[in-house]
Short mmCIF file of C-alpha atoms and ligand atoms in Angstrom, two decimals:
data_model
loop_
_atom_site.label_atom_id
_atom_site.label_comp_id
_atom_site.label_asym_id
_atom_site.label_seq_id
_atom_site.Cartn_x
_atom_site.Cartn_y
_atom_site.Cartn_z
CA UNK A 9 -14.54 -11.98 -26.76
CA UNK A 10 -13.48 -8.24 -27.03
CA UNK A 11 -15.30 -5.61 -28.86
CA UNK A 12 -11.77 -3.99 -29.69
CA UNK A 13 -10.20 -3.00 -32.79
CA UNK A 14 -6.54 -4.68 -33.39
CA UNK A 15 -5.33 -1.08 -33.60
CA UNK A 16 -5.94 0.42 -30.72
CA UNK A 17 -4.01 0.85 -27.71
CA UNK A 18 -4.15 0.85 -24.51
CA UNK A 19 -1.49 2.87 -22.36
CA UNK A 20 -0.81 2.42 -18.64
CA UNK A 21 0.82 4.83 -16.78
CA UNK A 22 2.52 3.60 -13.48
CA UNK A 23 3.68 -0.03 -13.88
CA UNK A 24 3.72 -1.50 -10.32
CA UNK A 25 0.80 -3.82 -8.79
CA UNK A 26 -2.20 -2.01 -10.42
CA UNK A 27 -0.47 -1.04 -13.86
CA UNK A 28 1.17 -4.50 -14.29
CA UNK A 29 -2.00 -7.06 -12.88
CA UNK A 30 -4.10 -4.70 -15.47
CA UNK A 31 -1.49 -5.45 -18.72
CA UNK A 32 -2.09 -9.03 -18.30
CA UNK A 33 -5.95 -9.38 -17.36
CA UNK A 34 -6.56 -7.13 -20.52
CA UNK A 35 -4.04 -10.05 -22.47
CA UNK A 36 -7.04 -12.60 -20.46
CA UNK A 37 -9.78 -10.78 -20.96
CA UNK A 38 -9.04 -10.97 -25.09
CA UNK A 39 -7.81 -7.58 -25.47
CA UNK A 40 -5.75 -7.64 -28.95
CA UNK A 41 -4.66 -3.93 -29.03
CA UNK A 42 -1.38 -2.63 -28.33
CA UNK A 43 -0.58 -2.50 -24.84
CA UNK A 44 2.48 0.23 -23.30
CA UNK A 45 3.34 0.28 -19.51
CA UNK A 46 5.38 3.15 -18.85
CA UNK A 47 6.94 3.93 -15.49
CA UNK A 48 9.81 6.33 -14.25
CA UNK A 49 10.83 3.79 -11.90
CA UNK A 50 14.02 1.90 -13.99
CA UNK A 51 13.69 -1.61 -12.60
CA UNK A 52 11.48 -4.42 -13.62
CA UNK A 53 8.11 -4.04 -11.97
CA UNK A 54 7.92 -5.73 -7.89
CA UNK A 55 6.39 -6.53 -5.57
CA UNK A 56 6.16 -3.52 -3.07
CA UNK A 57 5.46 -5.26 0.95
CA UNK A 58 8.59 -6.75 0.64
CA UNK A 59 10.63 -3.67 0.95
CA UNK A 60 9.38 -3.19 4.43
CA UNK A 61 9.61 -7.13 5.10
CA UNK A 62 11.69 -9.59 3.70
CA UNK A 63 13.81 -7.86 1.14
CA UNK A 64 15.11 -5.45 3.98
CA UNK A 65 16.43 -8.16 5.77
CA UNK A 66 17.55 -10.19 3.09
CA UNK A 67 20.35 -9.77 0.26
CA UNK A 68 18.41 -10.81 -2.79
CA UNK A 69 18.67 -8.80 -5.84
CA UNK A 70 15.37 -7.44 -6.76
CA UNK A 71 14.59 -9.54 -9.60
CA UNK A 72 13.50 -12.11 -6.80
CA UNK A 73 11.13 -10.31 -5.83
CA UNK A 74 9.86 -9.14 -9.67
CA UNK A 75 5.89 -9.58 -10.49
CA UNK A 76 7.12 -11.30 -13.56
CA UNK A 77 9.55 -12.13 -15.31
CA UNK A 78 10.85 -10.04 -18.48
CA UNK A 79 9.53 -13.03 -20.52
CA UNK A 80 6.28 -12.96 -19.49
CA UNK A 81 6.15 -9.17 -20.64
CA UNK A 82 7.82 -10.23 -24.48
CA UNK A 83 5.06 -12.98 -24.48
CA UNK A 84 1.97 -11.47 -23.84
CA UNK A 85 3.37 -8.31 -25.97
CA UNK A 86 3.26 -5.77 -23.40
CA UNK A 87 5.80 -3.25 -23.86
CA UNK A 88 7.46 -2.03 -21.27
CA UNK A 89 8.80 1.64 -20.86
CA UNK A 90 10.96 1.83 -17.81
CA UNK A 91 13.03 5.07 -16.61
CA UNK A 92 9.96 6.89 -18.35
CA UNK A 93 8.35 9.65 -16.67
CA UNK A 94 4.65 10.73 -18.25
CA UNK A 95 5.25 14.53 -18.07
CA UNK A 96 1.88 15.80 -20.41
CA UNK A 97 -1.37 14.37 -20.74
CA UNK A 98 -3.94 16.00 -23.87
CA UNK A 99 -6.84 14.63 -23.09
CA UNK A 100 -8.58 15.58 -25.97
CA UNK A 101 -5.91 14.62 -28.81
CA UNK A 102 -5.77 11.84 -26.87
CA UNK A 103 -2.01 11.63 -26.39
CA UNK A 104 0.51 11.20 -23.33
CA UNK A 105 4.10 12.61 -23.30
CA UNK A 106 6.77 10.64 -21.47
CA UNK A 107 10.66 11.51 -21.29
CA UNK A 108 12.91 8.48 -21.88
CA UNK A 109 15.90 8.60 -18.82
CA UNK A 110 18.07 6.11 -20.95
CA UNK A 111 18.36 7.90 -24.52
CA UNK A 112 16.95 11.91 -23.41
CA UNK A 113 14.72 11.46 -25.94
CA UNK A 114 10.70 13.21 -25.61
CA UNK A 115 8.43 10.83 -27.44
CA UNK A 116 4.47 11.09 -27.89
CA UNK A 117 2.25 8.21 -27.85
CA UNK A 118 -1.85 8.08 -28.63
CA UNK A 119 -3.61 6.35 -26.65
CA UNK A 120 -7.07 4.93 -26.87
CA UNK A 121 -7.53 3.89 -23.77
CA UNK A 122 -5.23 5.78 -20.76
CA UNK A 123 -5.26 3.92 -17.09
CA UNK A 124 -3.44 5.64 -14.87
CA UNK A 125 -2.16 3.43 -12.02
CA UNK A 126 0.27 6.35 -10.86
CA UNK A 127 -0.26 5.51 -7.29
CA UNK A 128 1.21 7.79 -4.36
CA UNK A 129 4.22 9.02 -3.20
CA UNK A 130 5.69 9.20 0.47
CA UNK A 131 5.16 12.51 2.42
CA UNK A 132 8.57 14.03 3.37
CA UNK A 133 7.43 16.69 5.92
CA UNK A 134 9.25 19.98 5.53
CA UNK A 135 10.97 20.00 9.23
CA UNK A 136 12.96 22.47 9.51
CA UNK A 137 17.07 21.56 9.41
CA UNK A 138 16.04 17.84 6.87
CA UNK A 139 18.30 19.30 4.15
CA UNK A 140 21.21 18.87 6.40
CA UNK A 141 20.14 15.53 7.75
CA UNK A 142 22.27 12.99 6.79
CA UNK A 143 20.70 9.52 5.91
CA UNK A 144 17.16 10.36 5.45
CA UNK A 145 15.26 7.93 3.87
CA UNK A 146 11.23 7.19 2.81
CA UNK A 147 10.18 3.66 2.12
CA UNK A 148 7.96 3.15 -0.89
CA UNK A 149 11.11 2.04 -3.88
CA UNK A 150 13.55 -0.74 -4.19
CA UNK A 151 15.94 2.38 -4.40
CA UNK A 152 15.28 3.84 -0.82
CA UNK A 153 15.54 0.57 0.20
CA UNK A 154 18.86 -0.31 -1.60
CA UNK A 155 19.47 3.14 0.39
CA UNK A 156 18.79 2.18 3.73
CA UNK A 157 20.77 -1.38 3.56
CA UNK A 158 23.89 0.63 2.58
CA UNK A 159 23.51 3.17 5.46
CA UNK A 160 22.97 0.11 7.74
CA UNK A 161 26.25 -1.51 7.08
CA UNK A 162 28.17 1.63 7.46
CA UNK A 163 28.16 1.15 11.09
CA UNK A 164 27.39 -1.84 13.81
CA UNK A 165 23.98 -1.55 15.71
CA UNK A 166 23.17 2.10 14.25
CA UNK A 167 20.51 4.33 15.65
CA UNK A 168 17.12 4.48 13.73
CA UNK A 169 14.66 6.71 14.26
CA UNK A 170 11.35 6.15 12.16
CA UNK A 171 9.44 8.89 12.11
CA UNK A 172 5.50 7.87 11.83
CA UNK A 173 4.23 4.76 13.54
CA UNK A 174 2.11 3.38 10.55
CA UNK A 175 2.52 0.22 9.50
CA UNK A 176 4.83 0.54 7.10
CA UNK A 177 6.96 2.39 10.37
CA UNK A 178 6.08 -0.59 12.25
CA UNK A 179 7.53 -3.20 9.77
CA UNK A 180 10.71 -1.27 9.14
CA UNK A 181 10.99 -1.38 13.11
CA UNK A 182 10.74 -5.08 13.45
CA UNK A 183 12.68 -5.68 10.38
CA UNK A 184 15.73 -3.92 11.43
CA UNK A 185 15.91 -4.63 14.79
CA UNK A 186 16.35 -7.98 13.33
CA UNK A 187 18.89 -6.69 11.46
CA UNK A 188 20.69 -5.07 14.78
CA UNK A 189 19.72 -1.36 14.82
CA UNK A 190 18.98 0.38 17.51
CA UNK A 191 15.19 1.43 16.97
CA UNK A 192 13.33 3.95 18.06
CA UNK A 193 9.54 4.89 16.88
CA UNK A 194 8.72 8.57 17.20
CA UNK A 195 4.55 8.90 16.59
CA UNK A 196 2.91 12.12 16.82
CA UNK A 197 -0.89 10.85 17.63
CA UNK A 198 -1.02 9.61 21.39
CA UNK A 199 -1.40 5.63 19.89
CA UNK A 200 0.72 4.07 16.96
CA UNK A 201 -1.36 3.03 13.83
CA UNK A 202 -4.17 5.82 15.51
CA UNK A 203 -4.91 6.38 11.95
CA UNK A 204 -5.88 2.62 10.69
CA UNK A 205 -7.14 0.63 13.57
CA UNK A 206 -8.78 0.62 17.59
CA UNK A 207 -6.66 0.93 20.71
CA UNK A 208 -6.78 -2.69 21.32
CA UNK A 209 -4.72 -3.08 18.21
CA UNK A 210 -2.54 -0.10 18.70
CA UNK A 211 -1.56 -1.41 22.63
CA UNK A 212 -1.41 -4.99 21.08
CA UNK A 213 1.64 -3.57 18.77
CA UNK A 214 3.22 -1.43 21.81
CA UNK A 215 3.92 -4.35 23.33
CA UNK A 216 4.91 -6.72 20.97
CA UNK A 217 7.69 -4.22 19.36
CA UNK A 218 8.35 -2.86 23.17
CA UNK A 219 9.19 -6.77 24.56
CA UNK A 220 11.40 -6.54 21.53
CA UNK A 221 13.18 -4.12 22.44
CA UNK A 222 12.12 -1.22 20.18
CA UNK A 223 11.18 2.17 21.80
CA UNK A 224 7.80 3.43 20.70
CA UNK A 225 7.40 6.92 21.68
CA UNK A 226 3.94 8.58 20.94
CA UNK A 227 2.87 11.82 20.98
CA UNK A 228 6.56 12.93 19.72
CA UNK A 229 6.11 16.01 17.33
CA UNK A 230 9.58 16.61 15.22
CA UNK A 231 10.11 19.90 15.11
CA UNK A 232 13.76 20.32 13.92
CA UNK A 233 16.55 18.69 12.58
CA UNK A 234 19.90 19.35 12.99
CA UNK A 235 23.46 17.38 13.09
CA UNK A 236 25.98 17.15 15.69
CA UNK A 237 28.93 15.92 13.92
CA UNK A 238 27.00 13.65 11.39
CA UNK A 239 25.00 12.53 14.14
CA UNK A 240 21.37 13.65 13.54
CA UNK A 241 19.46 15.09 16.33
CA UNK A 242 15.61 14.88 16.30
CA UNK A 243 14.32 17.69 18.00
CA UNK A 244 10.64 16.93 19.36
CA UNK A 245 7.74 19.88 20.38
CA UNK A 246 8.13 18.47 24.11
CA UNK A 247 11.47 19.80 23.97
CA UNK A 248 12.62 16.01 23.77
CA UNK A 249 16.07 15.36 21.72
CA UNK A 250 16.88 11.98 19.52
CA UNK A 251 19.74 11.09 18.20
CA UNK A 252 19.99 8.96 14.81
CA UNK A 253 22.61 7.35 12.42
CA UNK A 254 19.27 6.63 9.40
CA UNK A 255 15.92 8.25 10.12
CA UNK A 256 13.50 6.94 8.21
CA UNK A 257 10.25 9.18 7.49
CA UNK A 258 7.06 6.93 7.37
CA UNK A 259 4.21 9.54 7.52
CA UNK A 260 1.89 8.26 5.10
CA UNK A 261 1.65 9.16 1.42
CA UNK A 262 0.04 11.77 -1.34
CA UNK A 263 -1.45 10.48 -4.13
CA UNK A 264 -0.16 11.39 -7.57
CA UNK A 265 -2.50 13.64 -8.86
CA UNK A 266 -0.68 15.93 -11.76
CA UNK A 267 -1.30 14.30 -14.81
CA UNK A 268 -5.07 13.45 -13.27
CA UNK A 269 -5.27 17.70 -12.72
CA UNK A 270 -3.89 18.06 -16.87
CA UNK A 271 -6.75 16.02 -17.95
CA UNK A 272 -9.20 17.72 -15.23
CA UNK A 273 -10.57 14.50 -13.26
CA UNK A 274 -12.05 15.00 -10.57
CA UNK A 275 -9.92 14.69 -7.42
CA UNK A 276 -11.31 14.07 -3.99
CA UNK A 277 -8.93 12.00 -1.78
CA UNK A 278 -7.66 10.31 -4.76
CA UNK A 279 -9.30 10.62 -8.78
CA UNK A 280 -12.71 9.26 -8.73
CA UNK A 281 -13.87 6.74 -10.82
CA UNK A 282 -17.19 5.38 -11.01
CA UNK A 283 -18.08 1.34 -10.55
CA UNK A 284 -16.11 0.21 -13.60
CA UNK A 285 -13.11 2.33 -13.17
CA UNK A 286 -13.65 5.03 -15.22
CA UNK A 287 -13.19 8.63 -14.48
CA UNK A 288 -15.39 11.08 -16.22
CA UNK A 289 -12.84 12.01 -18.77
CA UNK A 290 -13.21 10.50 -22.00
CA UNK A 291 -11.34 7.24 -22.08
CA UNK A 292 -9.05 7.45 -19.20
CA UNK A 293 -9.34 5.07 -16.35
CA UNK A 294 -7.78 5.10 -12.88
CA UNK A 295 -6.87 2.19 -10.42
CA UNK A 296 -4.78 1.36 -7.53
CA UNK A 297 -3.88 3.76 -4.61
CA UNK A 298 -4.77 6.65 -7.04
CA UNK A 299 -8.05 6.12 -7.07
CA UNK A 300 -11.18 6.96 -5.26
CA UNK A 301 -14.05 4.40 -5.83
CA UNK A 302 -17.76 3.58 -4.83
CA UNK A 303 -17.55 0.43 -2.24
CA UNK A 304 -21.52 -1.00 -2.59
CA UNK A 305 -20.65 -3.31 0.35
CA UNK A 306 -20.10 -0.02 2.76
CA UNK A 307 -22.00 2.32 1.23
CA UNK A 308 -19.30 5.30 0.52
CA UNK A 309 -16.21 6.20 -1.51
CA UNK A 310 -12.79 4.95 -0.18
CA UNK A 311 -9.53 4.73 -1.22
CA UNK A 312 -7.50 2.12 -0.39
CA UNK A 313 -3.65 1.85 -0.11
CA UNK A 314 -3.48 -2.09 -0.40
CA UNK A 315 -2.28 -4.91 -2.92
CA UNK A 316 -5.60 -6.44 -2.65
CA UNK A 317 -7.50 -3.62 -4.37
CA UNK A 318 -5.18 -2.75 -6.94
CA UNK A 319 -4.63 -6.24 -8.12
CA UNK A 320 -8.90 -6.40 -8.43
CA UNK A 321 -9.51 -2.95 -9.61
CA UNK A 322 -6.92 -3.69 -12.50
CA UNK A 323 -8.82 -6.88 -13.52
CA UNK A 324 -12.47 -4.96 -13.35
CA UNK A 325 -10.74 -2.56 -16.10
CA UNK A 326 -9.69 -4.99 -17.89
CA UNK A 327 -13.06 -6.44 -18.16
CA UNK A 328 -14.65 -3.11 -18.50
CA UNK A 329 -12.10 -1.86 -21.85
CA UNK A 330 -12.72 -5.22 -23.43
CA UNK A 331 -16.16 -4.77 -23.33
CA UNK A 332 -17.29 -6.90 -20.09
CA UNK A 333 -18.35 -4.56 -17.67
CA UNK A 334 -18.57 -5.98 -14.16
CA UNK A 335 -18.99 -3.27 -11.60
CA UNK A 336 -16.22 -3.25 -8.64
CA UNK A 337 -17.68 -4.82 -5.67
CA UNK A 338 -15.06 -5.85 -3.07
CA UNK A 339 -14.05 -6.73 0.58
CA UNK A 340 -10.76 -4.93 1.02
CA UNK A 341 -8.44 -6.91 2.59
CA UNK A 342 -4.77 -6.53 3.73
CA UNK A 343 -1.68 -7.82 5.91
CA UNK A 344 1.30 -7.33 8.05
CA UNK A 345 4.31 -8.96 9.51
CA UNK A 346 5.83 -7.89 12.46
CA UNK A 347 8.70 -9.66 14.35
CA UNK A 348 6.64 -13.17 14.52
CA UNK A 349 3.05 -12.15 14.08
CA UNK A 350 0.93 -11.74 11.20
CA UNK A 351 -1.83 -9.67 11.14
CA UNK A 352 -4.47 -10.38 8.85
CA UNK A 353 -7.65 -7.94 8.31
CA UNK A 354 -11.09 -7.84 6.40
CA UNK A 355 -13.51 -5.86 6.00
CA UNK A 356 -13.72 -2.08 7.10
CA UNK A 357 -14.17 -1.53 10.97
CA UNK A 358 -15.23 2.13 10.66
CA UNK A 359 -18.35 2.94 12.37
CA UNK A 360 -18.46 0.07 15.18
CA UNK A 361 -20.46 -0.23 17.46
CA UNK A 362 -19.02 -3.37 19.48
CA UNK A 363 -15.99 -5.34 19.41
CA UNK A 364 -16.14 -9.31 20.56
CA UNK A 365 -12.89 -10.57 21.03
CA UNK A 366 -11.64 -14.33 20.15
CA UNK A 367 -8.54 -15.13 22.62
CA UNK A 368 -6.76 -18.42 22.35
CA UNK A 369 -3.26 -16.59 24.05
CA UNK A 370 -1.50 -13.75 24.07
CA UNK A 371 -0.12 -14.17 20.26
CA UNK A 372 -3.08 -15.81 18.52
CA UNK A 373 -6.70 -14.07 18.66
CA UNK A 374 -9.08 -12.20 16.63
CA UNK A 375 -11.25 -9.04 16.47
CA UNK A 376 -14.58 -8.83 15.02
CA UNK A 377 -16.14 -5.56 14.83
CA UNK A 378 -19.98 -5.57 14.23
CA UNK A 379 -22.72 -2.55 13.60
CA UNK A 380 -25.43 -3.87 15.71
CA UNK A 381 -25.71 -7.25 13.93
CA UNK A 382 -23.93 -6.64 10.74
CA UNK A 383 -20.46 -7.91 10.59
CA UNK A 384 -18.26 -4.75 9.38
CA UNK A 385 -14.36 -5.97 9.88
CA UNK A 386 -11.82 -8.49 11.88
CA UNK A 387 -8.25 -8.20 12.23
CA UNK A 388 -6.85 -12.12 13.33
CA UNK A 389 -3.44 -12.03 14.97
CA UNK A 390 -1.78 -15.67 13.74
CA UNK A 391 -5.28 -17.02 12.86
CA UNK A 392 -5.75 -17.97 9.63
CA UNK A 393 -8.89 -19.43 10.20
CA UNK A 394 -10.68 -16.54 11.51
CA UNK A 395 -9.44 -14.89 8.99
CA UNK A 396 -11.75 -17.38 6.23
CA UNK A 397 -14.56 -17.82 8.18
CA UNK A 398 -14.64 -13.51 8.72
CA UNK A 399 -14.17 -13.05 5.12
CA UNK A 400 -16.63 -15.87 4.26
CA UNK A 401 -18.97 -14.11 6.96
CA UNK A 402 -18.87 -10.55 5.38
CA UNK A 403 -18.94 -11.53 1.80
CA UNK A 404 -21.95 -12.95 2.41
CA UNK A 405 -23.90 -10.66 5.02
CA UNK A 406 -24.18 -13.86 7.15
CA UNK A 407 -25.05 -12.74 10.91
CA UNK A 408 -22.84 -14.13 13.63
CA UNK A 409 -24.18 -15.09 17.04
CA UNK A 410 -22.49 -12.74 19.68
CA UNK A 411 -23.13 -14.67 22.30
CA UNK A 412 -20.92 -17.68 21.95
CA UNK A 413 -18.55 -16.08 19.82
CA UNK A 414 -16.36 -14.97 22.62
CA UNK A 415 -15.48 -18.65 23.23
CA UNK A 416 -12.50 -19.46 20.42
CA UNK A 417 -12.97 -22.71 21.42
CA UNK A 418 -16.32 -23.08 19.96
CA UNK A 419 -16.72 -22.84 16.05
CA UNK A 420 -18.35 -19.27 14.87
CA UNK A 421 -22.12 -19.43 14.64
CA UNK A 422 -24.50 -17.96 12.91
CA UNK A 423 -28.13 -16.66 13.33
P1 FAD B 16 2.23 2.17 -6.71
O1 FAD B 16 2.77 0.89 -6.18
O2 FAD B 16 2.41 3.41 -5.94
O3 FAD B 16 2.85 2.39 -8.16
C1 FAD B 16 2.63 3.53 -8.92
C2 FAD B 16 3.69 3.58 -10.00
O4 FAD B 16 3.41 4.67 -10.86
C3 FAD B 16 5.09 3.83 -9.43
O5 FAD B 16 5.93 2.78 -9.83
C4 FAD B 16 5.50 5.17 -10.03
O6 FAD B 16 6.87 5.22 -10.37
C5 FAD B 16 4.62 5.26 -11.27
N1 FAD B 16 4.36 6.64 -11.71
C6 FAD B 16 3.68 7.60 -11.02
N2 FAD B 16 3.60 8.73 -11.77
C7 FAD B 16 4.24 8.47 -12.93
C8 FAD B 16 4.49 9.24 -14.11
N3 FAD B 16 4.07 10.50 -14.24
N4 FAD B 16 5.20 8.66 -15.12
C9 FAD B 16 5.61 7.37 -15.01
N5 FAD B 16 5.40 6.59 -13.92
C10 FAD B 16 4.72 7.15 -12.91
N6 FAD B 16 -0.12 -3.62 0.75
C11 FAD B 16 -0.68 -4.75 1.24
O7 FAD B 16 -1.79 -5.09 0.84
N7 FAD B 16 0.00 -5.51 2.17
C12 FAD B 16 1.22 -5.18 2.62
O8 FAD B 16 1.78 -5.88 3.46
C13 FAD B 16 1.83 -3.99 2.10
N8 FAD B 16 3.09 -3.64 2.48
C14 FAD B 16 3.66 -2.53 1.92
C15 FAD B 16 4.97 -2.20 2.26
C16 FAD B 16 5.60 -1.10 1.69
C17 FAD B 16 7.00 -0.76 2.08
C18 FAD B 16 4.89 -0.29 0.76
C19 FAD B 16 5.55 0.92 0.15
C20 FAD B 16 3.59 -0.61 0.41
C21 FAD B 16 2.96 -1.72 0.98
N9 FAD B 16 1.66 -2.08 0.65
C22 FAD B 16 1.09 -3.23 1.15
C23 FAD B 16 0.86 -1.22 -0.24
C24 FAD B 16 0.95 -1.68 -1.67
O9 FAD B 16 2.28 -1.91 -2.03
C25 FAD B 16 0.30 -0.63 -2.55
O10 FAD B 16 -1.07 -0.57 -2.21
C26 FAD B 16 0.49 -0.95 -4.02
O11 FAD B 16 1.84 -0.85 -4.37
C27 FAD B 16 -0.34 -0.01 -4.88
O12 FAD B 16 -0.04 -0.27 -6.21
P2 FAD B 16 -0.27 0.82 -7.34
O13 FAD B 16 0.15 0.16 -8.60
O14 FAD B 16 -1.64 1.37 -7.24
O15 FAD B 16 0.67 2.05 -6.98
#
């Protein structure tokens, strides 16, 4: 049951995994309002690890990849408003602005409820000589990926240099290598993925991309950029020199904050919301990578750039605008594919104290990263079952014995 008049509505600004999971558990949760999902991006909503994965290599349309299907939208009557780009937010009429890209026309729409799900944008760091660089891509749209498959067939086996080895760096390195590029990873911390996970991971990932033959090069500051012919040259603060056909810049990302700033929420590493979503501006919500939230499990606000939260924020909104507030109470979890392996993680390793390793070979193993007794995280390399019994394990503070947990041979057991 909803406690919501037929007449209001509900817009969403940003229409990807938060914007679009939170139109259709508002449809579940009995919302009977208007719903509009506006977003400047002009294709039908996707899926977004893909573009990094599978769709990179692959030459399926989009659509294949869509989070539903235009249907599905008409159905549930969700409208969608795509090539639209929110440009004003009045917070107190209540009212967003968006420009239409496929008529020109300005329109104004009220709003009752306002979620932004504007997520983040890639960083494009302002090195020196990048306006002359030719094929210079980021990686966060079906468009800069549409971008970097038509670079790659303009020549056999070209050079790539990814700037930034994250793991969205890391995928587009194993990706196309497979595709037949010549890769090379240029990191500026002295370990890849420094930024997300422990050495042991970071060295695990060395090798795995370094036995297939893709150069990962850390502590590599770019500097400059220039071209020699239309040859780029990366110039590095060790004096070092790279040469690419397609750089690709994957430094991380800046959240999308300006509509947030017109309505003055709060923004600290993302807009804050409190445990069901909401920011302290009347009516207006935020999920998804835009938002900054309480995580009762850990005890402190994150944000969290995964498909995982955005997908559960949007449905504790849902429940929270319809009148069924459940506060947000999750373990984050997320995954990536690399070459053969897939990495699986739960949980939030940050503050360990020890690290027990599960080894069954080289390629299949686990992590599990404890506080004294508490279980805080595990990252399982091609082990699904880890994986369930970690996330079974955290969810429900059970406390594992250390001492026989070493032995993968052995099932987990707990205390
Ligand atoms: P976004 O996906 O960033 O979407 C925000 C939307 O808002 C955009 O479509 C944007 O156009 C729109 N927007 C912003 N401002 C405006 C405005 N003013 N007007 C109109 N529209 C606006 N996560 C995982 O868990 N596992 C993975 O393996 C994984 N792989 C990934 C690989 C790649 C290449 C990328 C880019 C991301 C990956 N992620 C992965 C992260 C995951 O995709 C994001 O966490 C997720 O997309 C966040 O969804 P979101 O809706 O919050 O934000």
């Amino acid at each position: 049951m909803t406690n919501q008049p037929e007449q209001s509505t509900c817009v969403i600004v940003g229409a990807s995994h938060a914007g679009v999971n939170l139109a259709f558990s508002l449809r579940k949760a009995g919302y009977v309002g208007a719903i509009a999902l506006i977003d400047a991006d002009p294709t039908l909503p996707y899926h977004r690890p893909p573009l990094s994965k599978a769709y990179l290599i692959s030459d399926d349309p989009i659509e294949r990849n869509a989070l539903k299907s235009p249907e599905s939208y008409e159905k549930s009557t969700i409208s969608l408003h795509l090539g639209c780009r929110v440009t004003h937010l009045d917070a107190g009429k209540q009212t967003i602005t968006f420009d239409s890209a496929s008529n020109g026309t300005t329109e104004v729409m009220y709003y009752s409820q306002l979620v932004l799900a504007t997520g983040a944008s890639p960083i494009i760091p302002p090195i020196p000589g990048s306006q002359q660089a030719v094929n210079l891509f980021p990686l966060r749209t079906a468009l800069d990926v549409n971008n970097i498959k038509q670079a790659m067939r303009q020549k056999a086996a070209p050079k790539v240099v990814i700037i930034g080895g994250g793991y969205i760096g890391l995928e587009t390195a194993a990706s196309l290598k497979k595709l037949g590029a010549d890769v090379t990873v240029l990191e500026r911390e002295e370990r890849i993925l420094a930024r997300v996970t422990t050495p042991t991971m970071s060295s695990y990932f060395t090798n795995l991309h370094e036995q297939n033959d893709v150069n990962i090069l850390c502590n590599k500051n770019v500097e400059g950029l220039s071209l020699k012919g239309n040859i780029n040259q990366l110039h590095c603060d060790d004096d070092t020199v790279y040469e690419a056909d397609i750089i690709i810049v994957g430094v991380g990302v800046r959240v999308n904050t300006e509509l947030a700033k017109m309505a003055n929420i709060e923004i600290d590493n993302g807009l804050k919301v409190n445990e069901f979503g909401a920011t302290a501006t009347k009516n207006i919500y935020a999920i998804g990578d835009c938002s900054n939230h309480f995580n009762p499990h850990y005890g402190r606000f994150i944000r969290l750039e995964s498909v995982q939260n955005a997908v559960d924020q949007a449905k504790c909104v849902a429940q929270a605008i319809c009148g069924q507030p459940v506060p947000y109470n999750t373990i984050p979890w997320f995954w990536s594919d690399q070459f053969d392996i897939k990495l699986q993680m739960v949980g939030l390793s940050e503050g360990f104290t020890d690290v027990v390793v599960r080894k069954e070979h080289t390629d299949k193993f686990s992590l599990w990263y404890f506080n004294g007794s508490q279980l805080l995280a595990v990252d399982a390399v091609n082990n699904a079952k880890d994986y369930v019994v970690a996330t079974k394990t955290i969810k429900n503070g059970l406390v594992v014995d250390k001492t026989t947990l070493g032995d993968h041979s052995t099932a987990v057991q707990f205390l």
